[in-house]
């Protein structure tokens, strides 16, 4: 009996020493990380908001690490192709992805996608949020959201609204506007936000909930008229514009972007990555460059990011069901 007890004690001690060694090894791994270039996956084409943001904070991470951050675009299927590609990469800390509202929350509600966000990824942190701007063609006889709503209800003219594709925040905002007010309007989907803005200017569509970046130049030149923003309050980027929710309560739809790593990435590396990302997002230069893109640079804990995403999924699942939104 004493012999078995002695063996058990030795095994227990060996197990404990093994765990201690693993923790020490993991911490050493994290302290040295990264020791080679890191790949940053962007789920939309080059030149868009996601790509431009990735290059800004990727450069800052590169400075912190002393290692290159290589941006790799994997566009297609409203961001789902890039998310699927990222999910299949080795969970060694050397690949991460910028995912936003569409591929991370809405796409799985609208169609079958080959990934599950909470199963296939470690959610690291939010990195930015930004409202859309409701813009109209200047020839439309409205100067506020209330006037646009009244014009739509009067039947004075047929209304079409542009979107940057199914499940985009511009699409969801437009459907939310219709659901909350009961107006009639026809969605016209585009392959990119800038194309929709150009058709506002040309008069082919009447209104659009647009990303700030493609809209601002047209607003400043008077070729598009801005009515309100879809955030819960005034945006510091466009302080003169009221929240849309002042005229239509509940009309709040904010785009957001966050960083994910493949599931199974070792926790010491995740923790080191998170700490460095938070440091990068707090940098004044990063904040200014993000503001120039029409978004706020932010960061969060992992738990806060997961809770935020779950709330967004619940919100849009309800809207999609009630409004009968389907992918064409």
mmCIF file of N, CA, C and O in Angstrom, residues 39-43 72-75 79-90 95-97 114-115 121 262:
data_model
loop_
_atom_site.group_PDB
_atom_site.id
_atom_site.type_symbol
_atom_site.label_atom_id
_atom_site.label_comp_id
_atom_site.label_asym_id
_atom_site.label_seq_id
_atom_site.Cartn_x
_atom_site.Cartn_y
_atom_site.Cartn_z
ATOM 1 N N UNK A 39 0.906 37.820 -40.141
ATOM 2 C CA UNK A 39 -0.011 38.048 -41.260
ATOM 3 C C UNK A 39 -1.351 38.586 -40.753
ATOM 4 O O UNK A 39 -1.939 38.036 -39.835
ATOM 5 N N UNK A 40 -1.799 39.688 -41.360
ATOM 6 C CA UNK A 40 -3.070 40.330 -41.016
ATOM 7 C C UNK A 40 -4.029 40.178 -42.195
ATOM 8 O O UNK A 40 -3.799 40.723 -43.266
ATOM 9 N N UNK A 41 -5.108 39.421 -41.979
ATOM 10 C CA UNK A 41 -6.091 39.172 -43.033
ATOM 11 C C UNK A 41 -7.152 40.268 -43.017
ATOM 12 O O UNK A 41 -7.704 40.599 -41.961
ATOM 13 N N UNK A 42 -7.439 40.836 -44.197
ATOM 14 C CA UNK A 42 -8.507 41.815 -44.357
ATOM 15 C C UNK A 42 -9.568 41.180 -45.255
ATOM 16 O O UNK A 42 -9.249 40.606 -46.299
ATOM 17 N N UNK A 43 -10.837 41.274 -44.847
ATOM 18 C CA UNK A 43 -11.901 40.543 -45.544
ATOM 19 C C UNK A 43 -12.566 41.333 -46.670
ATOM 20 O O UNK A 43 -13.518 40.850 -47.279
ATOM 21 N N UNK A 72 -2.873 41.058 -45.908
ATOM 22 C CA UNK A 72 -3.264 40.178 -47.014
ATOM 23 C C UNK A 72 -4.777 40.262 -47.207
ATOM 24 O O UNK A 72 -5.536 39.955 -46.288
ATOM 25 N N UNK A 73 -5.217 40.710 -48.379
ATOM 26 C CA UNK A 73 -6.646 40.858 -48.657
ATOM 27 C C UNK A 73 -7.233 39.538 -49.136
ATOM 28 O O UNK A 73 -6.686 38.901 -50.037
ATOM 29 N N UNK A 74 -8.363 39.149 -48.541
ATOM 30 C CA UNK A 74 -9.119 37.963 -48.958
ATOM 31 C C UNK A 74 -10.586 38.358 -49.079
ATOM 32 O O UNK A 74 -11.425 37.967 -48.272
ATOM 33 N N UNK A 75 -10.917 39.181 -50.091
ATOM 34 C CA UNK A 75 -12.293 39.670 -50.202
ATOM 35 C C UNK A 75 -13.235 38.642 -50.831
ATOM 36 O O UNK A 75 -12.799 37.648 -51.409
ATOM 37 N N UNK A 79 -17.334 39.492 -47.082
ATOM 38 C CA UNK A 79 -16.383 39.322 -45.990
ATOM 39 C C UNK A 79 -16.233 37.907 -45.478
ATOM 40 O O UNK A 79 -15.304 37.602 -44.729
ATOM 41 N N UNK A 80 -17.140 37.002 -45.884
ATOM 42 C CA UNK A 80 -17.124 35.646 -45.341
ATOM 43 C C UNK A 80 -15.928 34.826 -45.823
ATOM 44 O O UNK A 80 -15.438 33.951 -45.099
ATOM 45 N N UNK A 81 -15.447 35.085 -47.039
ATOM 46 C CA UNK A 81 -14.309 34.321 -47.565
ATOM 47 C C UNK A 81 -13.067 34.569 -46.716
ATOM 48 O O UNK A 81 -12.332 33.640 -46.362
ATOM 49 N N UNK A 82 -12.834 35.821 -46.367
ATOM 50 C CA UNK A 82 -11.672 36.150 -45.546
ATOM 51 C C UNK A 82 -11.758 35.559 -44.150
ATOM 52 O O UNK A 82 -10.754 35.081 -43.597
ATOM 53 N N UNK A 83 -12.945 35.573 -43.557
ATOM 54 C CA UNK A 83 -13.127 34.992 -42.224
ATOM 55 C C UNK A 83 -12.871 33.485 -42.263
ATOM 56 O O UNK A 83 -12.209 32.923 -41.379
ATOM 57 N N UNK A 84 -13.391 32.821 -43.281
ATOM 58 C CA UNK A 84 -13.193 31.370 -43.413
ATOM 59 C C UNK A 84 -11.712 31.050 -43.593
ATOM 60 O O UNK A 84 -11.183 30.117 -42.979
ATOM 61 N N UNK A 85 -11.025 31.830 -44.424
ATOM 62 C CA UNK A 85 -9.586 31.635 -44.638
ATOM 63 C C UNK A 85 -8.822 31.785 -43.321
ATOM 64 O O UNK A 85 -7.968 30.963 -42.975
ATOM 65 N N UNK A 86 -9.152 32.825 -42.571
ATOM 66 C CA UNK A 86 -8.455 33.080 -41.303
ATOM 67 C C UNK A 86 -8.699 31.958 -40.295
ATOM 68 O O UNK A 86 -7.791 31.569 -39.549
ATOM 69 N N UNK A 87 -9.919 31.444 -40.283
ATOM 70 C CA UNK A 87 -10.264 30.369 -39.331
ATOM 71 C C UNK A 87 -9.428 29.125 -39.568
ATOM 72 O O UNK A 87 -9.173 28.348 -38.638
ATOM 73 N N UNK A 88 -8.988 28.914 -40.803
ATOM 74 C CA UNK A 88 -8.264 27.694 -41.172
ATOM 75 C C UNK A 88 -6.738 27.837 -41.028
ATOM 76 O O UNK A 88 -5.996 26.895 -41.338
ATOM 77 N N UNK A 89 -6.259 28.997 -40.584
ATOM 78 C CA UNK A 89 -4.816 29.197 -40.424
ATOM 79 C C UNK A 89 -4.324 28.564 -39.119
ATOM 80 O O UNK A 89 -5.091 28.332 -38.190
ATOM 81 N N UNK A 90 -3.024 28.291 -39.068
ATOM 82 C CA UNK A 90 -2.436 27.688 -37.873
ATOM 83 C C UNK A 90 -2.644 28.586 -36.658
ATOM 84 O O UNK A 90 -2.411 29.798 -36.739
ATOM 85 N N UNK A 95 -1.185 34.655 -37.402
ATOM 86 C CA UNK A 95 -2.242 35.118 -38.304
ATOM 87 C C UNK A 95 -3.369 35.699 -37.464
ATOM 88 O O UNK A 95 -3.769 35.094 -36.462
ATOM 89 N N UNK A 96 -3.855 36.882 -37.845
ATOM 90 C CA UNK A 96 -5.068 37.412 -37.237
ATOM 91 C C UNK A 96 -5.877 38.109 -38.313
ATOM 92 O O UNK A 96 -5.405 38.339 -39.423
ATOM 93 N N UNK A 97 -7.118 38.426 -38.019
ATOM 94 C CA UNK A 97 -8.042 38.952 -39.023
ATOM 95 C C UNK A 97 -8.835 40.110 -38.448
ATOM 96 O O UNK A 97 -9.159 40.125 -37.253
ATOM 97 N N UNK A 114 -19.203 28.977 -43.771
ATOM 98 C CA UNK A 114 -18.422 27.801 -43.357
ATOM 99 C C UNK A 114 -17.636 27.986 -42.064
ATOM 100 O O UNK A 114 -16.608 27.363 -41.863
ATOM 101 N N UNK A 115 -18.107 28.865 -41.204
ATOM 102 C CA UNK A 115 -17.421 29.086 -39.931
ATOM 103 C C UNK A 115 -18.437 29.495 -38.877
ATOM 104 O O UNK A 115 -19.521 29.958 -39.185
ATOM 105 N N UNK A 121 -12.896 31.073 -33.628
ATOM 106 C CA UNK A 121 -12.006 32.216 -33.373
ATOM 107 C C UNK A 121 -11.883 32.519 -31.886
ATOM 108 O O UNK A 121 -12.773 32.192 -31.091
ATOM 109 N N UNK A 262 -7.230 32.679 -34.798
ATOM 110 C CA UNK A 262 -7.804 31.333 -34.909
ATOM 111 C C UNK A 262 -7.955 30.668 -33.545
ATOM 112 O O UNK A 262 -7.105 30.839 -32.658
#
